[in-house]
Amino acid sequence: MKNNVIEVNAVAKQFGEIRAVGGVDLAVQEGEIFGLIGHNGAGKSTLFKMMLGLLPASEGEIRILGKSIQGEAFRQVRRNIGYLPENVVFYDNLTGLETLGFFADLKSVSKNTCAELLDKVGLSHAANRRVRGYSKGMRQRLGFAQALLGKPAILFLDEPTTGLDPEGIREFYQILREMREQGVTVILTSHILAEIQERVDRLAIMKMGKIQALGTVQSLRDEMDLPLIMQIKMQPGTLDDLKTALLPLGLDEAVEEDGKLLIRCPRNSKMAALSIIAGLDGKVADLHVREPSLEDVFLGYSG
Ligand SMILES: Nc1ncnc2c1ncn2[C@@H]1O[C@H](COP(=O)(O)OP(=O)(O)OP(=O)(O)O)[C@@H](O)[C@H]1O
């Protein structure tokens, strides 16, 4: 059993009339890549800021690496935390390397690793260029490098892949996997569900300040018992044969799309549907069966 490095107990945050976070319990284990998802305004950033000790909780307790964030010992713990805020701000007149050096000073860590970190996030070619000329994705990479300064044990990353190109996203998750191998715990938020569904170990879905669901993507799928999605491409002129053959299964919501039939098939009808489709033999041109996506699961939970 691994240690819980983040423990959130009955935490709430009230901004006047607005209950941004309303009684959250959460435990994240050492070496986990944990995703936090939810609609705009669900309370993700507020929860993040409380876990970082940047915003006091109105109720409840948060412990990071075993220490209460309200206690004196948290100052020391803070050195082991890397944070990439949603909107990271830099001094445009500094170069990328100078920027990292500046953050290294703020964090009281050695500047020796700055060039290496820039290389890690794919920015070594721009190390001596002023940040003013950096693209959005380059700024995001620089923000990520800043979060990695001082070899943190926990990384809090708020929408870390915003602005990254597909290669940048792949490299980013590759770095996270390497960090996980070293026992680093990562907690991240994202709105790009297709991107995180294969890449997080567990996730929580937040809605109106509360955790609506918590688990692996597969366990959330199972819990929701969402239908499988089957896409069947038929030979020209045979689509009606398929529809007729499937009638006994009583599948509603079949959608026709470019000569293909899209059906939502309950799990317990999967084998029956497949055997009917197989029985149509030469008339079937192609078949795809897919699990519901994280987006389907998300919409199921958060509405
Ligand atoms: N400083 C603040 N003062 C008043 N209300 C706030 C403050 N910060 C956040 N809120 C409110 O708390 C709620 C949660 O906001 P939060 O930024 O945590 O959501 P989020 O899930 O991170 O959203 P997004 O996905 O848009 O970043 C929103 O209703 C927001 O308006």
Coordinates of C-alpha atoms and ligand atoms in Angstrom, one line a residue:
M1 CA 0.0 0.0 0.0
K2 CA 1.5 3.3 -1.0
N3 CA 1.4 6.5 1.0
N4 CA -1.3 9.1 0.5
V5 CA 0.7 12.2 -0.3
I6 CA -2.4 14.4 -0.7
E7 CA -5.2 14.1 1.8
V8 CA -8.2 16.4 1.6
N9 CA -10.9 16.0 4.3
A10 CA -14.3 17.7 4.1
V11 CA -12.8 20.8 2.5
A12 CA -15.0 23.7 1.5
K13 CA -14.4 27.2 0.2
Q14 CA -17.0 30.0 0.4
F15 CA -16.6 33.2 -1.5
G16 CA -19.4 35.3 0.0
E17 CA -22.5 33.8 -1.4
I18 CA -20.7 31.4 -3.7
R19 CA -19.7 27.9 -2.4
A20 CA -16.9 27.3 -4.9
V21 CA -15.9 24.0 -3.2
G22 CA -18.4 22.2 -1.0
G23 CA -17.1 19.4 1.2
V24 CA -14.5 17.5 -0.8
D25 CA -12.7 14.3 0.4
L26 CA -9.8 13.1 -1.7
A27 CA -6.7 11.1 -1.3
V28 CA -3.9 10.9 -3.9
Q29 CA -1.2 8.2 -3.6
E30 CA 2.5 8.6 -4.1
G31 CA 3.5 8.1 -7.8
E32 CA -0.1 8.5 -9.1
I33 CA -1.0 10.6 -12.1
F34 CA -4.3 12.0 -11.0
G35 CA -6.7 14.0 -13.2
L36 CA -9.3 16.5 -12.0
I37 CA -12.0 17.3 -14.5
G38 CA -15.2 19.4 -14.5
H39 CA -17.1 22.1 -16.2
N40 CA -15.9 25.8 -16.1
G41 CA -16.5 27.0 -12.6
A42 CA -16.8 23.5 -11.0
G43 CA -14.2 24.5 -8.4
K44 CA -11.0 22.8 -9.7
S45 CA -8.7 25.8 -9.5
T46 CA -10.0 26.8 -6.1
L47 CA -9.4 23.3 -4.8
F48 CA -5.9 23.4 -6.3
K49 CA -5.1 26.7 -4.7
M50 CA -6.2 25.4 -1.3
M51 CA -4.1 22.3 -1.7
L52 CA -1.1 24.5 -2.4
G53 CA -1.8 26.6 0.6
L54 CA -2.4 29.7 -1.6
L55 CA -6.0 30.1 -0.5
P56 CA -7.3 29.3 3.0
A57 CA -10.0 26.7 3.2
S58 CA -13.3 27.8 4.9
E59 CA -13.8 24.3 6.3
G60 CA -11.9 21.0 6.6
E61 CA -8.3 20.0 6.5
I62 CA -5.6 19.4 3.9
R63 CA -2.5 17.4 4.5
I64 CA 0.4 17.3 2.0
L65 CA 3.2 14.8 2.5
G66 CA 1.7 14.2 5.9
K67 CA 1.7 17.8 7.1
S68 CA -1.2 20.1 7.6
I69 CA -1.0 23.0 5.2
Q70 CA -2.0 25.3 8.2
G71 CA 1.0 24.1 10.2
E72 CA 4.5 25.6 10.4
A73 CA 6.0 22.4 8.9
F74 CA 4.2 23.1 5.6
R75 CA 6.8 25.8 4.7
Q76 CA 9.3 23.0 4.4
V77 CA 6.9 20.8 2.4
R78 CA 6.2 23.6 0.0
R79 CA 9.7 23.2 -1.4
N80 CA 8.8 19.8 -2.6
I81 CA 5.8 21.1 -4.6
G82 CA 5.9 22.2 -8.3
Y83 CA 3.0 24.3 -9.5
L84 CA 2.0 25.3 -13.0
P85 CA -0.9 27.8 -12.7
E86 CA -3.6 28.1 -15.3
N87 CA -2.3 31.5 -16.5
V88 CA 1.4 31.6 -15.9
V89 CA 2.9 35.1 -16.1
F90 CA 6.4 36.0 -17.1
Y91 CA 8.6 39.1 -17.5
D92 CA 8.7 39.5 -21.3
N93 CA 12.1 41.2 -21.2
L94 CA 13.8 38.2 -19.7
T95 CA 15.1 35.3 -21.9
G96 CA 13.8 31.8 -21.2
L97 CA 17.0 30.9 -19.4
E98 CA 16.9 34.1 -17.3
T99 CA 13.3 33.4 -16.5
L100 CA 14.0 30.0 -15.1
G101 CA 17.0 31.4 -13.2
F102 CA 14.6 34.0 -11.7
F103 CA 12.2 31.3 -10.5
A104 CA 15.1 29.2 -9.2
D105 CA 16.1 32.1 -7.0
L106 CA 12.5 32.5 -5.8
K107 CA 12.4 28.8 -4.9
S108 CA 15.9 29.0 -3.4
V109 CA 17.1 26.1 -5.6
S110 CA 20.3 25.9 -7.7
K111 CA 20.3 27.4 -11.1
N112 CA 22.5 24.6 -12.4
T113 CA 19.6 22.6 -13.8
C114 CA 17.9 25.4 -15.7
A115 CA 19.6 24.7 -19.1
E116 CA 18.9 21.0 -18.6
L117 CA 15.2 21.6 -17.8
L118 CA 14.8 23.9 -20.9
D119 CA 16.2 21.0 -22.9
K120 CA 13.8 18.6 -21.3
V121 CA 10.7 20.7 -22.3
G122 CA 12.1 21.2 -25.8
L123 CA 13.1 24.9 -25.4
S124 CA 16.9 24.8 -25.6
H125 CA 16.9 26.4 -29.0
A126 CA 15.1 29.4 -27.6
A127 CA 16.9 29.6 -24.2
N128 CA 18.5 32.9 -25.0
R129 CA 15.5 34.5 -26.7
R130 CA 13.3 36.9 -24.9
V131 CA 10.0 35.5 -23.6
R132 CA 8.2 38.3 -25.4
G133 CA 8.7 36.4 -28.7
Y134 CA 7.6 33.1 -27.3
S135 CA 4.4 31.5 -28.7
K136 CA 1.6 30.3 -26.4
G137 CA 2.9 26.7 -26.5
M138 CA 6.5 27.9 -25.8
R139 CA 5.3 29.8 -22.7
Q140 CA 3.4 26.8 -21.5
R141 CA 6.6 24.7 -21.9
L142 CA 8.5 27.3 -20.0
G143 CA 5.9 27.2 -17.3
F144 CA 6.2 23.5 -17.1
A145 CA 10.0 23.8 -16.8
Q146 CA 9.5 26.3 -13.9
A147 CA 7.2 23.7 -12.1
L148 CA 10.0 21.1 -12.5
L149 CA 12.6 23.2 -10.8
G150 CA 14.1 21.7 -7.6
K151 CA 12.9 18.1 -8.4
P152 CA 9.5 18.4 -6.7
A153 CA 7.8 15.3 -5.1
I154 CA 4.4 16.6 -6.1
L155 CA 3.4 18.4 -9.2
F156 CA 0.2 20.5 -9.5
L157 CA -0.5 21.3 -13.1
D158 CA -3.5 23.4 -14.0
E159 CA -4.5 22.8 -17.6
P160 CA -0.9 22.1 -18.5
T161 CA -1.3 21.2 -22.2
T162 CA -3.2 24.3 -23.2
G163 CA -1.5 25.7 -26.4
L164 CA 0.8 22.7 -26.9
D165 CA 1.0 21.1 -30.3
P166 CA 0.4 17.3 -30.6
E167 CA 4.1 16.5 -30.4
G168 CA 4.4 18.8 -27.3
I169 CA 1.4 17.0 -25.7
R170 CA 3.1 13.6 -26.3
E171 CA 6.4 14.8 -24.9
F172 CA 4.7 16.3 -21.9
Y173 CA 3.0 13.0 -20.9
Q174 CA 6.3 11.2 -21.6
I175 CA 8.0 13.4 -19.0
L176 CA 5.1 12.8 -16.6
R177 CA 5.5 9.0 -17.0
E178 CA 9.3 9.4 -16.3
M179 CA 8.5 11.4 -13.2
R180 CA 6.0 8.8 -12.0
E181 CA 8.7 6.1 -12.4
Q182 CA 10.7 8.2 -9.9
G183 CA 7.8 8.3 -7.5
V184 CA 6.7 11.8 -8.3
T185 CA 2.9 12.4 -7.8
V186 CA 1.1 14.5 -10.4
I187 CA -2.3 16.1 -10.1
L188 CA -3.6 17.9 -13.2
T189 CA -6.7 19.5 -14.5
S190 CA -7.8 19.4 -18.1
H191 CA -10.7 20.0 -20.4
I192 CA -9.3 17.8 -23.1
L193 CA -10.8 14.5 -22.0
A194 CA -9.7 12.5 -25.1
E195 CA -6.2 13.5 -24.2
I196 CA -6.2 12.4 -20.5
Q197 CA -8.4 9.3 -20.7
E198 CA -5.5 7.0 -21.5
R199 CA -2.9 8.9 -19.4
V200 CA -4.1 9.3 -15.9
D201 CA -4.1 6.5 -13.3
R202 CA -7.3 7.8 -11.6
L203 CA -9.5 10.9 -11.9
A204 CA -12.2 12.8 -10.1
I205 CA -15.1 14.5 -11.8
M206 CA -16.1 17.7 -10.1
K207 CA -19.5 19.4 -10.4
M208 CA -20.6 22.5 -8.5
G209 CA -17.8 22.2 -6.0
K210 CA -18.3 18.6 -5.2
I211 CA -16.7 15.4 -6.4
Q212 CA -19.3 13.6 -8.4
A213 CA -17.2 10.5 -9.3
L214 CA -13.8 9.1 -8.5
G215 CA -11.8 6.2 -9.8
T216 CA -10.0 4.8 -12.9
V217 CA -11.5 5.6 -16.3
Q218 CA -12.5 2.0 -16.6
S219 CA -14.2 1.8 -13.2
L220 CA -16.2 5.0 -13.9
R221 CA -17.3 3.5 -17.3
D222 CA -18.3 0.3 -15.5
E223 CA -20.2 2.2 -12.8
M224 CA -22.2 4.1 -15.4
D225 CA -22.8 1.0 -17.4
L226 CA -22.8 3.0 -20.6
P227 CA -23.5 1.2 -23.9
L228 CA -20.8 0.3 -26.3
I229 CA -20.7 2.1 -29.6
M230 CA -20.8 0.0 -32.7
Q231 CA -20.3 1.4 -36.2
I232 CA -21.2 -0.9 -39.0
K233 CA -20.4 -0.2 -42.6
M234 CA -22.6 -2.1 -45.1
Q235 CA -22.1 -2.9 -48.7
P236 CA -24.2 -0.6 -51.0
G237 CA -27.9 -1.2 -50.8
T238 CA -27.8 -3.6 -47.8
L239 CA -28.3 -1.1 -44.9
D240 CA -32.0 -2.1 -44.5
D241 CA -31.0 -5.8 -44.2
L242 CA -28.9 -4.8 -41.2
K243 CA -31.6 -2.7 -39.6
T244 CA -34.1 -5.6 -40.0
A245 CA -31.8 -8.1 -38.6
L246 CA -31.1 -6.0 -35.5
L247 CA -34.8 -5.3 -34.8
P248 CA -35.2 -8.2 -32.3
L249 CA -32.6 -6.6 -30.1
G250 CA -34.8 -3.5 -29.7
L251 CA -31.9 -1.1 -30.0
D252 CA -33.1 2.4 -30.2
E253 CA -31.2 5.5 -31.2
A254 CA -29.6 3.9 -34.3
V255 CA -28.1 6.6 -36.4
E256 CA -27.3 6.5 -40.0
E257 CA -24.2 8.2 -41.2
D258 CA -22.6 8.0 -44.7
G259 CA -23.9 4.6 -45.3
K260 CA -22.9 3.4 -41.9
L261 CA -25.1 2.5 -39.0
L262 CA -24.1 3.8 -35.5
I263 CA -25.7 1.8 -32.7
R264 CA -25.4 2.2 -28.9
C265 CA -25.4 -1.4 -27.7
P266 CA -26.0 -2.3 -24.1
R267 CA -23.1 -4.5 -22.8
N268 CA -25.4 -7.5 -22.2
S269 CA -26.5 -7.4 -25.9
K270 CA -23.0 -7.2 -27.3
M271 CA -22.6 -10.9 -28.2
A272 CA -26.1 -11.1 -29.7
A273 CA -25.5 -8.1 -31.8
L274 CA -22.1 -9.4 -33.0
S275 CA -23.6 -12.7 -33.9
I276 CA -26.4 -11.0 -35.9
I277 CA -23.8 -8.9 -37.7
A278 CA -21.6 -11.9 -38.4
G279 CA -24.7 -13.7 -39.9
L280 CA -24.9 -11.0 -42.5
D281 CA -21.6 -12.2 -43.8
G282 CA -20.6 -10.7 -47.2
K283 CA -22.9 -7.7 -46.8
V284 CA -20.8 -6.2 -43.9
A285 CA -18.0 -4.1 -45.2
D286 CA -16.5 -3.0 -41.9
L287 CA -17.2 -3.0 -38.1
H288 CA -15.9 -0.9 -35.3
V289 CA -16.7 -1.5 -31.6
R290 CA -15.6 1.1 -29.1
E291 CA -15.9 1.7 -25.4
P292 CA -17.6 4.9 -24.4
S293 CA -15.1 7.7 -24.2
L294 CA -14.2 9.6 -21.1
E295 CA -16.3 12.4 -22.6
D296 CA -19.4 10.1 -22.6
V297 CA -18.6 9.2 -19.0
F298 CA -18.2 12.8 -18.0
L299 CA -21.4 13.9 -19.6
G300 CA -23.2 11.0 -17.9
Y301 CA -21.9 12.2 -14.5
S302 CA -21.9 15.9 -14.9
G303 CA -24.8 16.4 -17.2
Ligands
LIG1 N1 -11.6 34.9 -5.8 C1 -12.8 34.5 -6.0 N2 -13.8 35.3 -5.6 C2 -15.1 35.0 -5.8 N3 -15.5 33.9 -6.5 C3 -14.6 33.1 -7.0 C4 -13.2 33.4 -6.8 N4 -12.4 32.4 -7.3 C5 -13.3 31.5 -7.9 N5 -14.6 31.9 -7.7 C6 -15.8 31.2 -8.1 O1 -15.8 29.9 -7.6 C7 -16.3 29.0 -8.6 C8 -15.3 28.0 -8.9 O2 -14.2 28.6 -9.7 P1 -12.9 27.8 -10.1 O3 -12.0 28.8 -10.8 O4 -12.4 27.1 -9.0 O5 -13.5 26.8 -11.2 P2 -12.7 25.9 -12.3 O6 -13.3 24.5 -12.1 O7 -11.2 26.0 -12.0 O8 -13.1 26.5 -13.6 P3 -12.3 26.6 -15.0 O9 -12.4 25.3 -15.7 O10 -13.1 27.7 -15.8 O11 -10.9 27.1 -14.8 C9 -16.8 29.9 -9.7 O12 -18.1 30.1 -9.5 C10 -16.0 31.1 -9.6 O13 -16.6 32.2 -10.1

